[in-house]
Amino acid sequence: AMEALGLPLDLQERIIRYHAYIQRHHNVEMYDSLLQGLSRDLLVELKRFMFGRLLNESPILKDLGEDQTTKVVQAFGEIVVSPGDTVIAYGQPGDALFFVVKGQCDVYDPKGTLLASRKAGDYFGEVALIVPDQPRTAWVIAKTFCVLARLDRASFDDILGGLPQARRTMVSEAKKQPRLRHLFDDDKDSEPDERPPGQTQRVSMLH
């Protein structure tokens, strides 16, 4: 099929690698078959097991109560991204928070400087959700194949927005980064919109 479409070899290779990863680590058909028809309690128990490491290690999830944890795992949407995929685009509106289940994502400033790496148990994308009307403050690009748990804005507001400790944790972590401190006081100056030089900007989803 790829040859019939005349796809370039490098694109064919990326597609093949993606499907190979899915088959080994995140078989969608098997996953859907496993979840189909389960009762609510069984589904919650299964997803709590699947996201167990994340729930135990994430600084904003590990201290959640039983009800909040149940809501979180029910709200999680799983996505898989390939190396080089853009997960978050600088300057765009933010509508979700992401947790890394497997793999590594790198965070870049608008000029393409590597700021941080996010691995299993880490999260990113929270700033646009906890600061009103704040667009995305960085590029986040997959370093490896990644499985990510996505929590949309509505679920975030419903589950975590009303938990002062979770918000304090996110604000405290964000304020450790000098480039973000001004977002939590009266200084709302924005940064210029630039693309990180030399980075592949294949947008794999909408944010």
PDB file of N, CA and C in Angstrom, residues 26-40 42-48 50-51 73 76 78:
ATOM      1  N   HIS A  26       1.694  -1.843  22.516  1.00  0.00           N
ATOM      2  CA  HIS A  26       0.392  -1.193  22.712  1.00  0.00           C
ATOM      3  C   HIS A  26      -0.559  -1.646  21.607  1.00  0.00           C
ATOM      4  N   ASN A  27      -0.820  -2.944  21.571  1.00  0.00           N
ATOM      5  CA  ASN A  27      -1.683  -3.509  20.539  1.00  0.00           C
ATOM      6  C   ASN A  27      -3.109  -2.990  20.722  1.00  0.00           C
ATOM      7  N   VAL A  28      -3.532  -2.105  19.838  1.00  0.00           N
ATOM      8  CA  VAL A  28      -4.813  -1.419  19.993  1.00  0.00           C
ATOM      9  C   VAL A  28      -5.985  -2.396  19.944  1.00  0.00           C
ATOM     10  N   GLU A  29      -5.940  -3.353  18.998  1.00  0.00           N
ATOM     11  CA  GLU A  29      -7.043  -4.304  18.881  1.00  0.00           C
ATOM     12  C   GLU A  29      -7.158  -5.154  20.150  1.00  0.00           C
ATOM     13  N   MET A  30      -6.036  -5.641  20.662  1.00  0.00           N
ATOM     14  CA  MET A  30      -6.049  -6.437  21.885  1.00  0.00           C
ATOM     15  C   MET A  30      -6.517  -5.593  23.067  1.00  0.00           C
ATOM     16  N   TYR A  31      -6.057  -4.336  23.107  1.00  0.00           N
ATOM     17  CA  TYR A  31      -6.427  -3.421  24.185  1.00  0.00           C
ATOM     18  C   TYR A  31      -7.934  -3.171  24.179  1.00  0.00           C
ATOM     19  N   ASP A  32      -8.487  -2.857  22.993  1.00  0.00           N
ATOM     20  CA  ASP A  32      -9.925  -2.602  22.887  1.00  0.00           C
ATOM     21  C   ASP A  32     -10.738  -3.846  23.222  1.00  0.00           C
ATOM     22  N   SER A  33     -10.248  -5.015  22.764  1.00  0.00           N
ATOM     23  CA  SER A  33     -10.944  -6.269  23.038  1.00  0.00           C
ATOM     24  C   SER A  33     -10.971  -6.558  24.532  1.00  0.00           C
ATOM     25  N   LEU A  34      -9.857  -6.237  25.211  1.00  0.00           N
ATOM     26  CA  LEU A  34      -9.764  -6.482  26.644  1.00  0.00           C
ATOM     27  C   LEU A  34     -10.743  -5.610  27.425  1.00  0.00           C
ATOM     28  N   LEU A  35     -10.903  -4.359  26.981  1.00  0.00           N
ATOM     29  CA  LEU A  35     -11.749  -3.413  27.714  1.00  0.00           C
ATOM     30  C   LEU A  35     -13.227  -3.561  27.384  1.00  0.00           C
ATOM     31  N   GLN A  36     -13.518  -4.116  26.228  1.00  0.00           N
ATOM     32  CA  GLN A  36     -14.902  -4.159  25.755  1.00  0.00           C
ATOM     33  C   GLN A  36     -15.794  -4.990  26.672  1.00  0.00           C
ATOM     34  N   GLY A  37     -16.917  -4.405  27.076  1.00  0.00           N
ATOM     35  CA  GLY A  37     -17.925  -5.131  27.831  1.00  0.00           C
ATOM     36  C   GLY A  37     -17.653  -5.295  29.311  1.00  0.00           C
ATOM     37  N   LEU A  38     -16.527  -4.759  29.804  1.00  0.00           N
ATOM     38  CA  LEU A  38     -16.228  -4.895  31.228  1.00  0.00           C
ATOM     39  C   LEU A  38     -17.184  -4.047  32.064  1.00  0.00           C
ATOM     40  N   SER A  39     -17.498  -4.531  33.239  1.00  0.00           N
ATOM     41  CA  SER A  39     -18.292  -3.724  34.162  1.00  0.00           C
ATOM     42  C   SER A  39     -17.480  -2.514  34.602  1.00  0.00           C
ATOM     43  N   ARG A  40     -18.149  -1.525  35.156  1.00  0.00           N
ATOM     44  CA  ARG A  40     -17.451  -0.316  35.587  1.00  0.00           C
ATOM     45  C   ARG A  40     -16.370  -0.647  36.596  1.00  0.00           C
ATOM     46  N   LEU A  42     -14.743  -3.498  37.159  1.00  0.00           N
ATOM     47  CA  LEU A  42     -13.638  -4.226  36.551  1.00  0.00           C
ATOM     48  C   LEU A  42     -12.772  -3.309  35.700  1.00  0.00           C
ATOM     49  N   LEU A  43     -13.424  -2.414  34.963  1.00  0.00           N
ATOM     50  CA  LEU A  43     -12.695  -1.481  34.114  1.00  0.00           C
ATOM     51  C   LEU A  43     -11.806  -0.570  34.950  1.00  0.00           C
ATOM     52  N   VAL A  44     -12.345  -0.056  36.045  1.00  0.00           N
ATOM     53  CA  VAL A  44     -11.565   0.817  36.927  1.00  0.00           C
ATOM     54  C   VAL A  44     -10.389   0.053  37.528  1.00  0.00           C
ATOM     55  N   GLU A  45     -10.636  -1.188  37.975  1.00  0.00           N
ATOM     56  CA  GLU A  45      -9.560  -1.984  38.573  1.00  0.00           C
ATOM     57  C   GLU A  45      -8.460  -2.275  37.557  1.00  0.00           C
ATOM     58  N   LEU A  46      -8.862  -2.592  36.319  1.00  0.00           N
ATOM     59  CA  LEU A  46      -7.885  -2.863  35.275  1.00  0.00           C
ATOM     60  C   LEU A  46      -7.050  -1.630  34.971  1.00  0.00           C
ATOM     61  N   LYS A  47      -7.712  -0.476  34.830  1.00  0.00           N
ATOM     62  CA  LYS A  47      -6.981   0.743  34.491  1.00  0.00           C
ATOM     63  C   LYS A  47      -6.110   1.207  35.651  1.00  0.00           C
ATOM     64  N   ARG A  48      -6.543   0.946  36.874  1.00  0.00           N
ATOM     65  CA  ARG A  48      -5.688   1.278  38.025  1.00  0.00           C
ATOM     66  C   ARG A  48      -4.418   0.433  38.004  1.00  0.00           C
ATOM     67  N   MET A  50      -3.062  -0.844  35.163  1.00  0.00           N
ATOM     68  CA  MET A  50      -2.291  -0.391  34.010  1.00  0.00           C
ATOM     69  C   MET A  50      -1.539   0.895  34.299  1.00  0.00           C
ATOM     70  N   PHE A  51      -2.168   1.805  35.048  1.00  0.00           N
ATOM     71  CA  PHE A  51      -1.545   3.092  35.361  1.00  0.00           C
ATOM     72  C   PHE A  51      -0.951   3.105  36.759  1.00  0.00           C
ATOM     73  N   VAL A  73      -8.395   7.721  36.390  1.00  0.00           N
ATOM     74  CA  VAL A  73      -8.149   6.594  35.491  1.00  0.00           C
ATOM     75  C   VAL A  73      -9.284   6.440  34.481  1.00  0.00           C
ATOM     76  N   PHE A  76      -8.563   9.201  31.766  1.00  0.00           N
ATOM     77  CA  PHE A  76      -7.351   9.099  30.957  1.00  0.00           C
ATOM     78  C   PHE A  76      -7.660   8.589  29.548  1.00  0.00           C
ATOM     79  N   GLU A  78      -5.384   7.283  26.302  1.00  0.00           N
ATOM     80  CA  GLU A  78      -4.017   6.886  25.945  1.00  0.00           C
ATOM     81  C   GLU A  78      -3.724   7.225  24.486  1.00  0.00           C
TER      82      GLU A  78
END
